[in-house]
Amino acid sequence: MDFDYTPQQQDLRDAVAKLGKRFGHEYFVRKAKAGEHSDELWQEAAKLGYLGVSVPEQYDGGGGGITELAIVCEELAAAGCPLLLLVVSPAIAATIVARHGTETQRQSLLPGFAGGTLKVCFAITEPDAGSNFHRLTTVAKPFDGGYSLTGRKVYISGVDESDKIMVVARLEDARTGKLKPAIFVVPANAPGLTATKIDMEIVSPENQFQLYLDDVRVPAEALIGEDPEAGLAALFSGLNPERITVAAMACGTARYALERASTYTATRAVWGRPIGSHQGVAHPLAHAHIQVELARLMVAKAATLYDAGRDLEAGVAANMAKYAAAEAAALAVDTAIQSLGGNGMTTEYGVSTLLGAVRAGRIAPVSREMILNFVSQHLLGQEKSY
């Protein structure tokens, strides 16, 4: 059992942290409040090779794994400038293509992921089904030379800055007549595709959208994989990295909040002594720090299992990592705000601007309650509750 990063991984962590500090939380908030995207940070991260760390080398990537991508996600968040589309595009979409795409799809898409010139968002959630792919109503119907997609998606991140959309639909099995999941790569400007922005109370440069697909026609090669049988396996190949990188980002955000708070409490003097010398201030911060470090261990375990190809174990660990990290981040930000007092609620001190994001982390991409259901059923042997 080895808890040390390799020299290459530590160098990556240090380099990404340095990049993040060049931009910082003020940049992140300024972009978000201006309704702009973090394009400069994205482009700089791409130029330095950080966006493609998990893309195979033969497709111009770094040849690493989800461990390396999680490091990038965490360190940018720890600098106060997370990139949500790192989760959506390199973690989900690129992993699905790398693991289950055809060779033609890998050659045409992966170099763009690696170089940051291609952004692909991921559309699975629906208004009446959430992420339950058994109840998805978006349907793909074959026609001569391709497929027609019709349905509706909600809370889809980054549609307005993506070149393509990876859409999860249900396709009829020719042998059984049953509907099963399939994944299609759809141009963001495809005829019949309409995107409507959702107003959110979250400080973020990335936006959320509803998608309407009305007889959106794509060629046969838009289907991920050699045949529709690849759909279910491809779906889970993307969802585990999603949970791991979301968890890594949450840990980074928690670290940022605690660093801001601990610096403040060590220097803010009241009645002749720093407020951090009082246990009522120091102990909550210490408790939050411990929870964050425990979550980071779970993220590292989940990423290691995934990179080792142990998908079933990785799925269990990824769910627990996401749960632990989301809870730790919410605790860390709340504790940081409380320790700063009134200053904690100001934009200047850069902590309350994290509230919406960490609260959303307990809901998406899978709710804490569904993870508890999963653990209860699959690890504790309880009867399925839903």
mmCIF file of C-alpha atoms in Angstrom:
data_model
loop_
_atom_site.group_PDB
_atom_site.id
_atom_site.type_symbol
_atom_site.label_atom_id
_atom_site.label_comp_id
_atom_site.label_asym_id
_atom_site.label_seq_id
_atom_site.Cartn_x
_atom_site.Cartn_y
_atom_site.Cartn_z
ATOM 1 C CA MET A 1 0.000 0.000 0.000
ATOM 2 C CA ASP A 2 1.539 3.269 -1.135
ATOM 3 C CA PHE A 3 0.127 6.651 -0.162
ATOM 4 C CA ASP A 4 2.781 8.645 -2.013
ATOM 5 C CA TYR A 5 2.313 10.253 -5.398
ATOM 6 C CA THR A 6 4.833 9.376 -8.056
ATOM 7 C CA PRO A 7 7.366 12.142 -8.818
ATOM 8 C CA GLN A 8 5.476 12.839 -12.048
ATOM 9 C CA GLN A 9 2.165 13.128 -10.213
ATOM 10 C CA GLN A 10 3.652 15.448 -7.595
ATOM 11 C CA ASP A 11 5.198 17.596 -10.322
ATOM 12 C CA LEU A 12 1.786 17.768 -12.008
ATOM 13 C CA ARG A 13 0.117 18.778 -8.753
ATOM 14 C CA ASP A 14 2.679 21.518 -8.109
ATOM 15 C CA ALA A 15 2.499 22.836 -11.675
ATOM 16 C CA VAL A 16 -1.314 22.959 -11.762
ATOM 17 C CA ALA A 17 -1.391 24.663 -8.370
ATOM 18 C CA LYS A 18 0.981 27.291 -9.741
ATOM 19 C CA LEU A 19 -1.273 27.847 -12.753
ATOM 20 C CA GLY A 20 -4.354 28.115 -10.549
ATOM 21 C CA LYS A 21 -2.733 30.768 -8.374
ATOM 22 C CA ARG A 22 -1.992 32.857 -11.459
ATOM 23 C CA PHE A 23 -5.741 33.149 -12.024
ATOM 24 C CA GLY A 24 -7.337 32.638 -8.607
ATOM 25 C CA HIS A 25 -10.782 33.119 -7.165
ATOM 26 C CA GLU A 26 -11.115 36.782 -8.060
ATOM 27 C CA TYR A 27 -10.744 35.867 -11.733
ATOM 28 C CA PHE A 28 -13.331 33.093 -11.317
ATOM 29 C CA VAL A 29 -15.884 35.365 -9.639
ATOM 30 C CA ARG A 30 -15.279 38.216 -12.074
ATOM 31 C CA LYS A 31 -15.926 35.939 -15.043
ATOM 32 C CA ALA A 32 -19.023 34.433 -13.451
ATOM 33 C CA LYS A 33 -20.608 37.766 -12.549
ATOM 34 C CA ALA A 34 -19.868 39.172 -15.998
ATOM 35 C CA GLY A 35 -21.600 36.207 -17.637
ATOM 36 C CA GLU A 36 -18.335 35.140 -19.235
ATOM 37 C CA HIS A 37 -16.480 31.821 -19.420
ATOM 38 C CA SER A 38 -13.053 30.889 -18.035
ATOM 39 C CA ASP A 39 -11.625 30.803 -21.548
ATOM 40 C CA GLU A 40 -8.195 32.141 -20.658
ATOM 41 C CA LEU A 41 -7.694 29.539 -17.928
ATOM 42 C CA TRP A 42 -8.968 26.761 -20.181
ATOM 43 C CA GLN A 43 -6.637 27.765 -22.989
ATOM 44 C CA GLU A 44 -3.628 28.057 -20.702
ATOM 45 C CA ALA A 45 -4.368 24.661 -19.113
ATOM 46 C CA ALA A 46 -4.689 23.202 -22.613
ATOM 47 C CA LYS A 47 -1.392 24.710 -23.762
ATOM 48 C CA LEU A 48 0.377 23.184 -20.774
ATOM 49 C CA GLY A 49 -1.156 19.764 -21.471
ATOM 50 C CA TYR A 50 -3.296 19.550 -18.337
ATOM 51 C CA LEU A 51 -6.628 18.993 -20.099
ATOM 52 C CA GLY A 52 -5.352 15.888 -21.862
ATOM 53 C CA VAL A 53 -3.478 14.177 -19.039
ATOM 54 C CA SER A 54 -5.809 11.161 -19.150
ATOM 55 C CA VAL A 55 -6.003 10.859 -22.947
ATOM 56 C CA PRO A 56 -3.858 8.010 -24.396
ATOM 57 C CA GLU A 57 -0.508 9.099 -25.790
ATOM 58 C CA GLN A 58 -1.235 7.782 -29.302
ATOM 59 C CA TYR A 59 -3.977 10.417 -29.525
ATOM 60 C CA ASP A 60 -1.721 13.294 -28.395
ATOM 61 C CA GLY A 61 -2.612 12.988 -24.713
ATOM 62 C CA GLY A 62 -0.531 12.617 -21.589
ATOM 63 C CA GLY A 63 -1.135 8.890 -21.248
ATOM 64 C CA GLY A 64 -2.135 9.136 -17.597
ATOM 65 C CA GLY A 65 -5.363 8.133 -15.929
ATOM 66 C CA ILE A 66 -8.225 9.507 -13.908
ATOM 67 C CA THR A 67 -5.765 9.873 -11.022
ATOM 68 C CA GLU A 68 -3.922 12.551 -12.982
ATOM 69 C CA LEU A 69 -7.104 14.253 -14.157
ATOM 70 C CA ALA A 70 -8.408 14.312 -10.578
ATOM 71 C CA ILE A 71 -5.190 16.055 -9.537
ATOM 72 C CA VAL A 72 -5.810 18.760 -12.141
ATOM 73 C CA CYS A 73 -9.429 19.181 -11.011
ATOM 74 C CA GLU A 74 -8.493 19.377 -7.345
ATOM 75 C CA GLU A 75 -5.616 21.810 -7.651
ATOM 76 C CA LEU A 76 -7.481 24.313 -9.818
ATOM 77 C CA ALA A 77 -10.343 24.232 -7.320
ATOM 78 C CA ALA A 78 -7.889 24.609 -4.436
ATOM 79 C CA ALA A 79 -6.752 27.841 -6.094
ATOM 80 C CA GLY A 80 -10.361 29.045 -6.193
ATOM 81 C CA CYS A 81 -10.871 28.656 -9.944
ATOM 82 C CA PRO A 82 -12.379 25.241 -10.703
ATOM 83 C CA LEU A 83 -13.209 24.221 -14.260
ATOM 84 C CA LEU A 84 -16.489 22.315 -14.317
ATOM 85 C CA LEU A 85 -16.026 21.354 -17.947
ATOM 86 C CA LEU A 86 -12.976 19.305 -16.935
ATOM 87 C CA VAL A 87 -15.511 16.910 -15.466
ATOM 88 C CA VAL A 88 -17.875 17.038 -18.404
ATOM 89 C CA SER A 89 -15.505 16.923 -21.361
ATOM 90 C CA PRO A 90 -12.204 15.168 -20.504
ATOM 91 C CA ALA A 91 -13.524 13.015 -17.625
ATOM 92 C CA ILE A 92 -16.839 11.817 -19.049
ATOM 93 C CA ALA A 93 -16.874 12.308 -22.799
ATOM 94 C CA ALA A 94 -13.205 11.624 -23.562
ATOM 95 C CA THR A 95 -13.152 8.541 -21.347
ATOM 96 C CA ILE A 96 -16.230 7.126 -23.071
ATOM 97 C CA VAL A 97 -14.652 7.657 -26.482
ATOM 98 C CA ALA A 98 -11.288 6.243 -25.397
ATOM 99 C CA ARG A 99 -12.781 3.118 -23.873
ATOM 100 C CA HIS A 100 -15.729 2.380 -26.122
ATOM 101 C CA GLY A 101 -15.519 4.494 -29.265
ATOM 102 C CA THR A 102 -14.592 3.107 -32.632
ATOM 103 C CA GLU A 103 -11.056 3.674 -33.851
ATOM 104 C CA THR A 104 -12.388 6.289 -36.247
ATOM 105 C CA GLN A 105 -14.099 8.078 -33.342
ATOM 106 C CA ARG A 106 -10.943 7.929 -31.245
ATOM 107 C CA GLN A 107 -8.824 9.361 -34.039
ATOM 108 C CA SER A 108 -11.256 12.149 -34.834
ATOM 109 C CA LEU A 109 -12.163 13.199 -31.282
ATOM 110 C CA LEU A 110 -9.427 12.384 -28.784
ATOM 111 C CA PRO A 111 -6.729 14.761 -30.133
ATOM 112 C CA GLY A 112 -9.223 17.608 -29.742
ATOM 113 C CA PHE A 113 -9.912 16.601 -26.140
ATOM 114 C CA ALA A 114 -6.168 16.379 -25.481
ATOM 115 C CA GLY A 115 -5.449 19.792 -26.940
ATOM 116 C CA GLY A 116 -8.461 21.520 -25.418
ATOM 117 C CA THR A 117 -9.776 22.544 -28.834
ATOM 118 C CA LEU A 118 -12.833 20.287 -28.492
ATOM 119 C CA LYS A 119 -15.433 20.623 -25.745
ATOM 120 C CA VAL A 120 -18.166 18.015 -25.508
ATOM 121 C CA CYS A 121 -20.930 18.278 -22.920
ATOM 122 C CA PHE A 122 -22.881 15.300 -21.584
ATOM 123 C CA ALA A 123 -26.667 15.014 -21.670
ATOM 124 C CA ILE A 124 -28.265 12.280 -19.575
ATOM 125 C CA THR A 125 -30.526 13.943 -16.962
ATOM 126 C CA GLU A 126 -34.217 14.348 -17.786
ATOM 127 C CA PRO A 127 -37.016 16.223 -15.994
ATOM 128 C CA ASP A 128 -39.010 13.109 -15.092
ATOM 129 C CA ALA A 129 -36.212 10.559 -14.819
ATOM 130 C CA GLY A 130 -33.245 12.345 -13.265
ATOM 131 C CA SER A 131 -30.266 10.128 -14.054
ATOM 132 C CA ASN A 132 -32.302 6.895 -13.991
ATOM 133 C CA PHE A 133 -31.489 5.613 -17.465
ATOM 134 C CA HIS A 134 -34.231 2.975 -17.137
ATOM 135 C CA ARG A 135 -36.803 5.783 -17.338
ATOM 136 C CA LEU A 136 -35.229 7.992 -19.965
ATOM 137 C CA THR A 137 -37.761 9.114 -22.538
ATOM 138 C CA THR A 138 -35.267 10.437 -25.085
ATOM 139 C CA VAL A 139 -35.506 7.848 -27.857
ATOM 140 C CA ALA A 140 -33.321 7.139 -30.861
ATOM 141 C CA LYS A 141 -35.001 5.606 -33.888
ATOM 142 C CA PRO A 142 -33.030 4.159 -36.800
ATOM 143 C CA PHE A 143 -33.628 5.456 -40.261
ATOM 144 C CA ASP A 144 -31.800 4.812 -43.494
ATOM 145 C CA GLY A 145 -28.202 5.841 -42.830
ATOM 146 C CA GLY A 146 -28.532 7.049 -39.259
ATOM 147 C CA TYR A 147 -30.696 7.796 -36.239
ATOM 148 C CA SER A 148 -33.367 10.288 -35.237
ATOM 149 C CA LEU A 149 -33.310 11.553 -31.636
ATOM 150 C CA THR A 150 -36.327 13.014 -29.873
ATOM 151 C CA GLY A 151 -36.620 13.979 -26.212
ATOM 152 C CA ARG A 152 -35.742 16.477 -23.522
ATOM 153 C CA LYS A 153 -32.771 16.928 -21.191
ATOM 154 C CA VAL A 154 -32.247 19.218 -18.195
ATOM 155 C CA TYR A 155 -29.337 20.607 -16.152
ATOM 156 C CA ILE A 156 -26.836 20.076 -18.943
ATOM 157 C CA SER A 157 -23.594 21.936 -18.216
ATOM 158 C CA GLY A 158 -21.708 23.983 -20.771
ATOM 159 C CA VAL A 159 -23.921 23.638 -23.829
ATOM 160 C CA ASP A 160 -23.131 27.207 -24.865
ATOM 161 C CA GLU A 161 -19.384 26.559 -24.981
ATOM 162 C CA SER A 162 -19.418 23.024 -26.404
ATOM 163 C CA ASP A 163 -18.847 21.926 -29.975
ATOM 164 C CA LYS A 164 -20.707 18.656 -29.554
ATOM 165 C CA ILE A 165 -23.152 17.058 -27.136
ATOM 166 C CA MET A 166 -22.942 13.453 -26.002
ATOM 167 C CA VAL A 167 -26.601 12.436 -25.701
ATOM 168 C CA VAL A 168 -27.783 9.374 -23.795
ATOM 169 C CA ALA A 169 -30.925 8.000 -25.413
ATOM 170 C CA ARG A 170 -32.786 4.711 -25.511
ATOM 171 C CA LEU A 171 -32.592 2.595 -28.641
ATOM 172 C CA GLU A 172 -34.772 -0.359 -29.511
ATOM 173 C CA ASP A 173 -33.006 -3.722 -29.470
ATOM 174 C CA ALA A 174 -33.745 -5.303 -32.857
ATOM 175 C CA ARG A 175 -33.770 -8.796 -31.328
ATOM 176 C CA THR A 176 -35.881 -8.236 -28.200
ATOM 177 C CA GLY A 177 -37.792 -5.057 -28.976
ATOM 178 C CA LYS A 178 -36.723 -3.632 -25.606
ATOM 179 C CA LEU A 179 -35.243 -0.169 -25.192
ATOM 180 C CA LYS A 180 -31.684 0.046 -23.905
ATOM 181 C CA PRO A 181 -29.254 2.945 -23.443
ATOM 182 C CA ALA A 182 -27.132 4.162 -26.327
ATOM 183 C CA ILE A 183 -24.858 7.191 -26.609
ATOM 184 C CA PHE A 184 -24.686 9.544 -29.587
ATOM 185 C CA VAL A 185 -22.359 12.412 -30.424
ATOM 186 C CA VAL A 186 -24.507 15.260 -31.708
ATOM 187 C CA PRO A 187 -23.271 18.592 -33.135
ATOM 188 C CA ALA A 188 -24.304 21.439 -30.836
ATOM 189 C CA ASN A 189 -25.811 23.265 -33.824
ATOM 190 C CA ALA A 190 -27.736 20.270 -35.199
ATOM 191 C CA PRO A 191 -31.134 21.082 -36.760
ATOM 192 C CA GLY A 192 -33.942 20.268 -34.349
ATOM 193 C CA LEU A 193 -31.788 20.860 -31.268
ATOM 194 C CA THR A 194 -32.794 23.786 -29.034
ATOM 195 C CA ALA A 195 -31.042 24.901 -25.836
ATOM 196 C CA THR A 196 -32.593 27.119 -23.172
ATOM 197 C CA LYS A 197 -30.511 28.538 -20.341
ATOM 198 C CA ILE A 198 -31.624 27.823 -16.764
ATOM 199 C CA ASP A 199 -31.100 30.657 -14.268
ATOM 200 C CA MET A 200 -29.156 29.287 -11.299
ATOM 201 C CA GLU A 201 -28.231 30.778 -7.909
ATOM 202 C CA ILE A 202 -24.655 29.527 -8.235
ATOM 203 C CA VAL A 203 -21.584 31.690 -8.821
ATOM 204 C CA SER A 204 -20.030 29.924 -11.799
ATOM 205 C CA PRO A 205 -18.743 30.793 -15.279
ATOM 206 C CA GLU A 206 -20.448 27.647 -16.591
ATOM 207 C CA ASN A 207 -24.150 27.672 -17.396
ATOM 208 C CA GLN A 208 -26.916 25.065 -17.154
ATOM 209 C CA PHE A 209 -29.403 24.320 -19.932
ATOM 210 C CA GLN A 210 -32.516 22.495 -20.930
ATOM 211 C CA LEU A 211 -32.223 20.709 -24.263
ATOM 212 C CA TYR A 212 -35.046 19.915 -26.636
ATOM 213 C CA LEU A 213 -34.412 17.351 -29.352
ATOM 214 C CA ASP A 214 -37.052 17.275 -32.066
ATOM 215 C CA ASP A 215 -36.206 14.691 -34.727
ATOM 216 C CA VAL A 216 -32.494 15.495 -34.497
ATOM 217 C CA ARG A 217 -30.885 13.405 -37.230
ATOM 218 C CA VAL A 218 -27.348 12.099 -36.963
ATOM 219 C CA PRO A 219 -25.397 9.672 -39.157
ATOM 220 C CA ALA A 220 -24.816 6.069 -38.116
ATOM 221 C CA GLU A 221 -21.249 6.833 -37.061
ATOM 222 C CA ALA A 222 -22.569 9.190 -34.363
ATOM 223 C CA LEU A 223 -23.405 6.122 -32.272
ATOM 224 C CA ILE A 224 -20.601 5.480 -29.759
ATOM 225 C CA GLY A 225 -19.115 2.025 -30.288
ATOM 226 C CA GLU A 226 -19.236 -0.561 -33.013
ATOM 227 C CA ASP A 227 -22.877 -1.405 -32.230
ATOM 228 C CA PRO A 228 -25.651 -0.512 -29.744
ATOM 229 C CA GLU A 229 -24.437 -3.206 -27.335
ATOM 230 C CA ALA A 230 -21.667 -0.831 -26.238
ATOM 231 C CA GLY A 231 -24.143 1.645 -24.730
ATOM 232 C CA LEU A 232 -24.499 0.429 -21.159
ATOM 233 C CA ALA A 233 -20.811 -0.306 -20.602
ATOM 234 C CA ALA A 234 -19.875 3.044 -22.164
ATOM 235 C CA LEU A 235 -22.309 4.859 -19.904
ATOM 236 C CA PHE A 236 -20.747 3.476 -16.732
ATOM 237 C CA SER A 237 -17.261 4.149 -18.097
ATOM 238 C CA GLY A 238 -18.150 7.830 -18.038
ATOM 239 C CA LEU A 239 -20.136 7.991 -14.806
ATOM 240 C CA ASN A 240 -17.372 6.681 -12.551
ATOM 241 C CA PRO A 241 -14.789 9.260 -13.717
ATOM 242 C CA GLU A 242 -17.498 11.891 -13.344
ATOM 243 C CA ARG A 243 -17.998 11.044 -9.680
ATOM 244 C CA ILE A 244 -14.256 10.869 -9.027
ATOM 245 C CA THR A 245 -13.427 14.217 -10.617
ATOM 246 C CA VAL A 246 -16.446 15.926 -9.036
ATOM 247 C CA ALA A 247 -15.211 14.620 -5.689
ATOM 248 C CA ALA A 248 -11.679 15.856 -6.400
ATOM 249 C CA MET A 249 -13.040 19.288 -7.290
ATOM 250 C CA ALA A 250 -15.072 19.369 -4.074
ATOM 251 C CA CYS A 251 -11.959 18.518 -2.053
ATOM 252 C CA GLY A 252 -10.089 21.332 -3.769
ATOM 253 C CA THR A 253 -12.871 23.809 -3.036
ATOM 254 C CA ALA A 254 -12.866 22.722 0.609
ATOM 255 C CA ARG A 255 -9.107 23.197 0.814
ATOM 256 C CA TYR A 256 -9.433 26.680 -0.655
ATOM 257 C CA ALA A 257 -12.107 27.659 1.886
ATOM 258 C CA LEU A 258 -10.138 26.306 4.835
ATOM 259 C CA GLU A 259 -6.943 28.011 3.680
ATOM 260 C CA ARG A 260 -8.768 31.345 3.490
ATOM 261 C CA ALA A 261 -10.316 30.803 6.908
ATOM 262 C CA SER A 262 -7.173 29.583 8.675
ATOM 263 C CA THR A 263 -5.141 32.508 7.336
ATOM 264 C CA TYR A 264 -7.805 34.911 8.577
ATOM 265 C CA THR A 265 -8.217 33.353 12.028
ATOM 266 C CA ALA A 266 -4.456 33.200 12.589
ATOM 267 C CA THR A 267 -4.097 36.939 11.995
ATOM 268 C CA ARG A 268 -7.420 38.464 13.034
ATOM 269 C CA ALA A 269 -6.846 39.684 16.594
ATOM 270 C CA VAL A 270 -9.649 40.489 19.036
ATOM 271 C CA TRP A 271 -8.988 41.316 22.715
ATOM 272 C CA GLY A 272 -5.280 41.045 22.114
ATOM 273 C CA ARG A 273 -5.039 37.576 20.647
ATOM 274 C CA PRO A 274 -5.800 35.848 17.305
ATOM 275 C CA ILE A 275 -9.302 34.451 17.182
ATOM 276 C CA GLY A 276 -7.845 31.117 16.038
ATOM 277 C CA SER A 277 -6.365 30.654 19.497
ATOM 278 C CA HIS A 278 -9.888 30.002 20.792
ATOM 279 C CA GLN A 279 -10.969 26.377 20.578
ATOM 280 C CA GLY A 280 -14.449 27.447 19.561
ATOM 281 C CA VAL A 281 -12.913 28.735 16.328
ATOM 282 C CA ALA A 282 -9.984 26.344 15.884
ATOM 283 C CA HIS A 283 -11.747 23.051 16.583
ATOM 284 C CA PRO A 284 -14.452 23.379 13.884
ATOM 285 C CA LEU A 285 -11.761 24.227 11.341
ATOM 286 C CA ALA A 286 -9.663 21.261 12.455
ATOM 287 C CA HIS A 287 -12.687 18.972 12.261
ATOM 288 C CA ALA A 288 -13.485 20.159 8.737
ATOM 289 C CA HIS A 289 -9.849 19.667 7.700
ATOM 290 C CA ILE A 290 -9.929 16.065 8.915
ATOM 291 C CA GLN A 291 -13.111 15.366 6.944
ATOM 292 C CA VAL A 292 -11.506 16.799 3.810
ATOM 293 C CA GLU A 293 -8.382 14.678 4.210
ATOM 294 C CA LEU A 294 -10.509 11.538 4.658
ATOM 295 C CA ALA A 295 -12.431 12.406 1.491
ATOM 296 C CA ARG A 296 -9.174 12.929 -0.419
ATOM 297 C CA LEU A 297 -8.067 9.419 0.541
ATOM 298 C CA MET A 298 -11.314 8.012 -0.839
ATOM 299 C CA VAL A 299 -10.880 9.951 -4.070
ATOM 300 C CA ALA A 300 -7.369 8.569 -4.465
ATOM 301 C CA LYS A 301 -8.621 5.026 -3.836
ATOM 302 C CA ALA A 302 -11.449 5.364 -6.362
ATOM 303 C CA ALA A 303 -9.150 6.804 -9.021
ATOM 304 C CA THR A 304 -6.542 4.090 -8.443
ATOM 305 C CA LEU A 305 -9.136 1.340 -8.782
ATOM 306 C CA TYR A 306 -10.531 2.878 -11.940
ATOM 307 C CA ASP A 307 -7.113 3.253 -13.528
ATOM 308 C CA ALA A 308 -6.383 -0.386 -12.659
ATOM 309 C CA GLY A 309 -9.460 -1.481 -14.625
ATOM 310 C CA ARG A 310 -11.285 -2.725 -11.532
ATOM 311 C CA ASP A 311 -14.548 -1.143 -12.593
ATOM 312 C CA LEU A 312 -16.954 -2.730 -10.094
ATOM 313 C CA GLU A 313 -14.796 -1.800 -7.121
ATOM 314 C CA ALA A 314 -14.151 1.613 -8.648
ATOM 315 C CA GLY A 315 -17.896 2.217 -8.909
ATOM 316 C CA VAL A 316 -18.389 1.559 -5.212
ATOM 317 C CA ALA A 317 -15.408 3.710 -4.246
ATOM 318 C CA ALA A 318 -16.393 6.522 -6.641
ATOM 319 C CA ASN A 319 -19.831 6.789 -5.070
ATOM 320 C CA MET A 320 -18.391 6.902 -1.571
ATOM 321 C CA ALA A 321 -15.733 9.412 -2.621
ATOM 322 C CA LYS A 322 -18.362 11.677 -4.107
ATOM 323 C CA TYR A 323 -20.494 11.438 -0.955
ATOM 324 C CA ALA A 324 -17.583 12.089 1.405
ATOM 325 C CA ALA A 325 -16.169 14.960 -0.633
ATOM 326 C CA ALA A 326 -19.506 16.720 -1.069
ATOM 327 C CA GLU A 327 -20.235 16.538 2.655
ATOM 328 C CA ALA A 328 -16.713 17.679 3.535
ATOM 329 C CA ALA A 329 -16.861 20.613 1.123
ATOM 330 C CA ALA A 330 -20.212 21.799 2.443
ATOM 331 C CA LEU A 331 -18.891 21.559 5.999
ATOM 332 C CA ALA A 332 -15.628 23.325 5.138
ATOM 333 C CA VAL A 333 -17.286 26.268 3.401
ATOM 334 C CA ASP A 334 -19.903 26.701 6.120
ATOM 335 C CA THR A 335 -17.240 26.522 8.830
ATOM 336 C CA ALA A 336 -15.028 28.981 6.971
ATOM 337 C CA ILE A 337 -17.860 31.484 6.639
ATOM 338 C CA GLN A 338 -18.694 31.191 10.338
ATOM 339 C CA SER A 339 -15.072 31.696 11.370
ATOM 340 C CA LEU A 340 -14.842 34.897 9.299
ATOM 341 C CA GLY A 341 -18.023 36.292 10.819
ATOM 342 C CA GLY A 342 -19.560 39.074 8.769
ATOM 343 C CA ASN A 343 -16.547 39.115 6.473
ATOM 344 C CA GLY A 344 -17.403 35.572 5.481
ATOM 345 C CA MET A 345 -20.496 36.816 3.676
ATOM 346 C CA THR A 346 -18.671 39.360 1.535
ATOM 347 C CA THR A 347 -17.448 38.896 -2.002
ATOM 348 C CA GLU A 348 -14.075 40.361 -1.032
ATOM 349 C CA TYR A 349 -13.125 37.515 1.282
ATOM 350 C CA GLY A 350 -13.990 34.909 -1.330
ATOM 351 C CA VAL A 351 -15.767 32.244 0.699
ATOM 352 C CA SER A 352 -19.516 32.836 0.493
ATOM 353 C CA THR A 353 -19.195 32.765 -3.305
ATOM 354 C CA LEU A 354 -18.660 29.000 -2.919
ATOM 355 C CA LEU A 355 -21.939 28.307 -1.130
ATOM 356 C CA GLY A 356 -24.058 27.505 -4.164
ATOM 357 C CA ALA A 357 -21.490 25.198 -5.716
ATOM 358 C CA VAL A 358 -20.858 23.093 -2.611
ATOM 359 C CA ARG A 359 -24.573 22.820 -1.921
ATOM 360 C CA ALA A 360 -25.134 21.625 -5.480
ATOM 361 C CA GLY A 361 -22.408 19.041 -4.925
ATOM 362 C CA ARG A 362 -24.653 17.233 -2.449
ATOM 363 C CA ILE A 363 -27.276 16.907 -5.193
ATOM 364 C CA ALA A 364 -25.393 16.382 -8.445
ATOM 365 C CA PRO A 365 -24.326 14.379 -10.343
ATOM 366 C CA VAL A 366 -25.960 11.876 -8.001
ATOM 367 C CA SER A 367 -27.697 12.824 -4.763
ATOM 368 C CA ARG A 368 -26.350 11.886 -1.361
ATOM 369 C CA GLU A 369 -29.543 9.928 -0.715
ATOM 370 C CA MET A 370 -29.061 7.732 -3.788
ATOM 371 C CA ILE A 371 -25.500 6.997 -2.706
ATOM 372 C CA LEU A 372 -26.752 6.010 0.728
ATOM 373 C CA ASN A 373 -29.312 3.750 -0.962
ATOM 374 C CA PHE A 374 -26.505 2.203 -3.012
ATOM 375 C CA VAL A 375 -24.296 1.574 0.010
ATOM 376 C CA SER A 376 -27.180 0.208 2.084
ATOM 377 C CA GLN A 377 -28.227 -2.227 -0.622
ATOM 378 C CA HIS A 378 -24.926 -3.357 -2.112
ATOM 379 C CA LEU A 379 -22.562 -3.169 0.857
ATOM 380 C CA LEU A 380 -24.818 -3.714 3.848
ATOM 381 C CA GLY A 381 -27.207 -6.238 2.334
ATOM 382 C CA GLN A 382 -30.377 -4.235 2.899
ATOM 383 C CA GLU A 383 -33.491 -4.627 0.790
ATOM 384 C CA LYS A 384 -33.766 -2.179 -2.084
ATOM 385 C CA SER A 385 -35.763 0.848 -0.912
ATOM 386 C CA TYR A 386 -36.886 2.293 -4.238
#
